[in-house]
Coordinates of C-alpha atoms in Angstrom, one line a residue:
Chain A
X30 CA 0.2 0.1 0.4
X31 CA 2.7 2.5 1.2
X32 CA 4.8 1.5 -1.7
X33 CA 3.2 4.4 -4.1
X34 CA 2.6 6.8 -1.5
X35 CA 6.3 7.7 -1.1
X36 CA 7.1 8.0 -5.3
X37 CA 4.1 10.4 -5.0
X38 CA 4.5 12.4 -2.3
X39 CA 8.0 13.0 -3.8
X40 CA 6.8 13.6 -7.2
X41 CA 4.6 16.4 -5.8
X42 CA 7.3 18.0 -4.4
X43 CA 9.4 17.9 -7.5
X44 CA 6.1 19.4 -9.1
X45 CA 6.1 22.1 -6.7
X46 CA 9.8 22.8 -7.2
X47 CA 9.3 23.2 -10.8
X48 CA 6.1 25.5 -10.6
X49 CA 7.6 27.7 -8.0
X50 CA 10.7 28.0 -10.5
X51 CA 8.8 28.9 -13.3
X52 CA 6.4 31.0 -11.3
X53 CA 9.9 33.0 -9.9
X54 CA 12.2 32.6 -11.9
X55 CA 10.7 31.9 -15.4
X56 CA 12.5 29.3 -16.3
X57 CA 12.1 25.3 -16.9
X58 CA 13.6 23.3 -13.6
X59 CA 15.7 21.0 -16.2
X60 CA 18.6 19.7 -14.6
X61 CA 20.8 18.6 -17.7
X62 CA 20.2 22.1 -18.9
X63 CA 20.8 24.2 -15.8
X64 CA 23.9 22.2 -15.1
X65 CA 24.6 22.1 -19.0
X66 CA 24.5 26.0 -19.8
X67 CA 27.5 26.3 -17.2
X68 CA 29.4 25.3 -20.4
X69 CA 28.3 28.1 -22.2
X70 CA 28.4 30.9 -19.9
X71 CA 27.0 34.2 -21.1
X72 CA 26.7 37.6 -18.9
X73 CA 24.3 37.5 -16.2
X74 CA 23.2 33.7 -17.2
X75 CA 25.8 31.8 -14.6
X76 CA 25.5 32.5 -11.0
X77 CA 21.6 31.5 -10.4
X78 CA 22.4 27.9 -12.0
X79 CA 25.5 27.8 -9.1
X80 CA 22.6 28.8 -6.7
X81 CA 20.1 26.0 -8.3
X82 CA 23.1 23.5 -8.1
X83 CA 24.1 24.7 -4.1
X84 CA 20.3 24.0 -3.7
X85 CA 20.4 20.7 -5.1
X86 CA 23.5 19.8 -2.7
X87 CA 21.9 21.5 0.4
X88 CA 18.8 19.1 -0.4
X89 CA 21.2 16.4 -0.5
X90 CA 23.0 17.1 2.6
X91 CA 19.4 17.7 4.7
X92 CA 18.4 14.3 3.4
X93 CA 21.9 12.6 4.7
X94 CA 21.1 14.4 7.9
X95 CA 17.4 13.6 8.3
X96 CA 16.8 10.7 6.2
X97 CA 20.1 9.1 5.0
X98 CA 18.3 6.0 3.9
X99 CA 17.1 7.6 1.0
X100 CA 20.7 7.2 -0.8
X101 CA 21.5 3.8 -2.5
X102 CA 24.8 2.0 -3.6
X103 CA 25.2 1.9 -7.3
X104 CA 25.8 -2.1 -8.1
X105 CA 27.8 -1.5 -11.3
X106 CA 31.5 -1.1 -12.1
X107 CA 33.3 2.3 -12.0
X108 CA 33.9 1.7 -15.7
X109 CA 30.3 1.0 -16.8
X110 CA 29.2 4.2 -14.4
X111 CA 31.8 6.6 -16.1
X112 CA 30.7 5.4 -19.5
X113 CA 26.9 5.7 -18.5
X114 CA 27.6 9.2 -16.9
X115 CA 29.6 10.2 -20.6
X116 CA 26.3 8.9 -22.2
X117 CA 23.9 10.7 -20.0
X118 CA 25.7 14.0 -20.6
X119 CA 26.0 13.5 -24.1
X120 CA 22.5 12.3 -24.7
X121 CA 20.7 15.0 -22.5
X122 CA 22.9 18.3 -24.2
X123 CA 22.0 16.9 -27.8
X124 CA 18.9 15.9 -27.1
X125 CA 18.3 19.0 -24.7
X126 CA 16.6 17.7 -21.5
X127 CA 16.4 14.6 -19.3
X128 CA 13.6 13.4 -17.1
X129 CA 13.1 16.9 -15.2
X130 CA 13.3 19.0 -18.4
X131 CA 11.4 16.5 -21.1
X132 CA 9.6 14.4 -18.2
X133 CA 8.4 16.7 -15.7
X134 CA 8.2 20.3 -17.2
X135 CA 7.7 19.0 -21.0
X136 CA 4.8 17.1 -20.1
X137 CA 3.4 19.9 -17.9
X138 CA 3.4 21.9 -20.9
X139 CA 2.1 19.5 -23.1
X140 CA 5.0 19.6 -25.6
X141 CA 5.1 16.9 -28.2
X142 CA 8.8 17.3 -28.1
X143 CA 9.0 16.4 -24.7
X144 CA 6.6 13.5 -25.2
X145 CA 8.2 11.7 -27.8
X146 CA 11.6 12.3 -25.9
X147 CA 10.3 10.8 -22.6
X148 CA 9.1 7.7 -24.9
X149 CA 12.3 7.3 -26.6
X150 CA 14.7 7.6 -23.2
X151 CA 12.1 5.2 -21.0
X152 CA 12.0 2.5 -23.7
X153 CA 15.8 2.9 -24.3
X154 CA 17.0 2.9 -20.7
X155 CA 14.0 -0.1 -20.5
X156 CA 15.5 -1.9 -23.4
X157 CA 19.2 -1.3 -21.9
X158 CA 18.0 -3.2 -18.6
X159 CA 16.5 -6.1 -20.4
X160 CA 20.1 -6.6 -22.4
X161 CA 21.9 -5.8 -19.5
X162 CA 20.5 -9.2 -18.1
X163 CA 21.4 -11.3 -20.8
Chain B
X28 CA 16.1 37.5 -5.1
X29 CA 16.5 35.1 -8.3
X30 CA 19.3 33.5 -7.0
X31 CA 18.2 33.1 -3.8
X32 CA 14.7 31.6 -5.3
X33 CA 17.0 29.3 -7.6
X34 CA 18.5 28.0 -4.7
X35 CA 15.6 27.4 -2.6
X36 CA 14.0 25.5 -5.7
X37 CA 17.0 23.4 -6.0
X38 CA 16.7 22.6 -2.4
X39 CA 13.1 21.6 -2.4
X40 CA 13.9 19.4 -6.1
X41 CA 16.5 17.3 -4.2
X42 CA 14.1 17.2 -1.1
X43 CA 11.5 15.7 -3.6
X44 CA 13.9 13.3 -5.6
X45 CA 15.1 11.9 -1.9
X46 CA 11.9 11.1 -0.8
X47 CA 10.4 9.7 -3.7
X48 CA 13.1 7.2 -4.1
X49 CA 14.9 8.2 -7.1
X50 CA 18.4 8.5 -5.2
X51 CA 18.6 5.0 -5.3
X52 CA 19.9 3.7 -8.0
X53 CA 19.0 -0.1 -7.5
X54 CA 15.0 1.0 -7.2
X55 CA 15.4 2.9 -10.5
X56 CA 16.9 -0.2 -12.2
X57 CA 14.1 -2.0 -10.3
X58 CA 11.6 0.3 -12.3
X59 CA 13.1 0.0 -15.6
X60 CA 13.4 -3.8 -15.4
X61 CA 9.7 -4.4 -16.9
X62 CA 10.7 -8.2 -17.9
X63 CA 11.8 -8.8 -14.5
X64 CA 10.7 -8.1 -11.1
X65 CA 9.3 -5.0 -12.3
X66 CA 8.6 -2.2 -9.5
X67 CA 6.1 0.1 -10.9
X68 CA 6.1 2.6 -8.1
X69 CA 8.6 4.9 -9.3
X70 CA 5.6 5.9 -12.1
X71 CA 4.2 7.6 -9.3
X72 CA 7.2 10.1 -9.4
X73 CA 6.8 11.7 -12.9
X74 CA 3.0 11.2 -12.5
X75 CA 2.6 13.1 -9.4
X76 CA 5.0 16.0 -10.8
X77 CA 3.2 15.8 -14.2
X78 CA -0.3 15.8 -12.7
X79 CA 0.5 19.0 -10.5
X80 CA 2.3 20.1 -13.1
X81 CA -0.8 20.2 -15.9
X82 CA -2.5 22.2 -13.5
X83 CA 0.0 24.6 -12.4
X84 CA 2.1 25.6 -15.1
X85 CA -0.7 27.1 -17.2
X86 CA -2.1 29.0 -14.3
X87 CA 1.6 30.5 -13.6
X88 CA 2.1 30.7 -17.6
X89 CA -1.4 33.1 -17.5
X90 CA 0.6 35.8 -16.1
X91 CA 2.6 38.2 -18.3
X92 CA 6.3 37.8 -16.2
X93 CA 7.7 35.7 -14.0
X94 CA 7.6 36.9 -10.2
X95 CA 11.2 37.8 -10.2
X96 CA 12.0 38.1 -14.1
X97 CA 11.1 39.9 -17.1
X98 CA 10.1 37.2 -19.0
X99 CA 9.4 33.5 -19.2
X100 CA 12.1 31.7 -21.1
X101 CA 10.9 28.2 -22.5
X102 CA 12.1 26.1 -25.2
X103 CA 10.6 27.2 -28.5
X104 CA 11.3 24.4 -30.8
X105 CA 8.5 22.0 -32.5
X106 CA 8.6 19.5 -34.3
X107 CA 10.9 16.3 -34.1
X108 CA 14.5 16.2 -35.3
X109 CA 17.1 13.3 -35.0
X110 CA 19.2 15.3 -32.5
X111 CA 16.0 15.1 -30.2
X112 CA 15.4 11.5 -30.6
X113 CA 19.4 10.6 -30.9
X114 CA 20.2 12.5 -27.6
X115 CA 16.8 10.7 -25.8
X116 CA 18.2 7.4 -27.1
X117 CA 21.6 8.1 -25.8
X118 CA 20.5 9.3 -22.2
X119 CA 18.2 6.3 -22.1
X120 CA 21.0 3.8 -22.4
X121 CA 23.2 5.6 -20.1
X122 CA 20.3 5.7 -17.4
X123 CA 19.5 2.2 -18.0
X124 CA 23.6 1.2 -17.4
X125 CA 23.5 2.9 -14.2
X126 CA 20.0 3.8 -12.8
X127 CA 20.8 7.6 -12.5
X128 CA 19.7 10.4 -14.4
X129 CA 21.2 13.5 -13.9
X130 CA 19.2 15.2 -10.9
X131 CA 19.4 12.3 -8.3
X132 CA 23.5 11.9 -9.2
X133 CA 24.3 15.2 -8.6
X134 CA 22.2 15.3 -5.0
X135 CA 24.0 11.9 -4.2
X136 CA 27.2 13.6 -4.7
X137 CA 27.0 14.2 -0.7
X138 CA 27.2 11.0 0.0
X139 CA 31.0 11.6 -1.4
X140 CA 30.6 7.6 -3.1
X141 CA 33.0 7.4 -5.4
X142 CA 30.4 5.5 -7.9
X143 CA 28.7 8.6 -8.1
X144 CA 31.4 11.2 -8.0
X145 CA 32.8 9.2 -11.3
X146 CA 29.4 9.0 -13.1
X147 CA 29.1 12.6 -12.1
X148 CA 32.4 14.0 -13.4
X149 CA 31.7 11.9 -16.5
X150 CA 28.3 13.2 -17.1
X151 CA 30.0 16.7 -16.9
X152 CA 32.4 15.9 -19.5
X153 CA 29.4 14.2 -21.8
X154 CA 27.4 17.6 -21.4
X155 CA 30.8 19.4 -22.5
X156 CA 31.4 17.5 -25.5
X157 CA 27.5 17.6 -26.2
X158 CA 27.9 21.2 -26.2
X159 CA 30.8 21.1 -28.4
X160 CA 29.1 19.3 -30.8
X161 CA 26.5 21.2 -31.0
X162 CA 28.0 24.8 -31.3
X163 CA 31.3 23.6 -33.7
X164 CA 31.1 24.8 -37.1

């Protein structure tokens, strides 16, 4: 019963964060684009990205203090994780978004591009997990 | 002020990720493992976020401008292209190999766990390579 409750509550909190970011800052809370934008700095467009990232880390430290079991270990080798990180960075930059930008914000905006992107990365990830077991 | 707001939004976002279970890569893999012991519970994360967003985003966008800015900065592209599809596929591949997408990985950095640090460093390099590919002429 409670299996879906925490994911739902967490999802609603994420939705609140994305809504507030749009309402106050006028921007899409897409993590990969917020961080990726640090590679192409333009005047007046940098500091808020660092503040958002600092907020993520402050949230991480809060979790570490009050709910340390929120974090899990990865079962994969460092080489595989390095390759995966490279692909995630490259893919989200070229595809212009990740689970938050396309998945949460894009779908909330009823963007057709984001819907297709979300279906593609979900399906690809599911196929990857399936093939990884073979 | 908009820097403070960005900080708070990042903080709330991270709490949401932690509460939802997205910062546990093994749980994410369980969600993606549709042919095995599928754990569909993480569907409620995007489900809950989008359910709220579908209601709140149009309400927010009725405003002429955001509270702390002069205009809303939204993606303007329409229609599909190879970059969108190819990029999403590469991202899905990396996500399925690791169980980490960008947000949870960045939040998990605070654990000091070597695996997450390696993932995030590689991800930042990947973002840079992607940026270079998109802008080179």
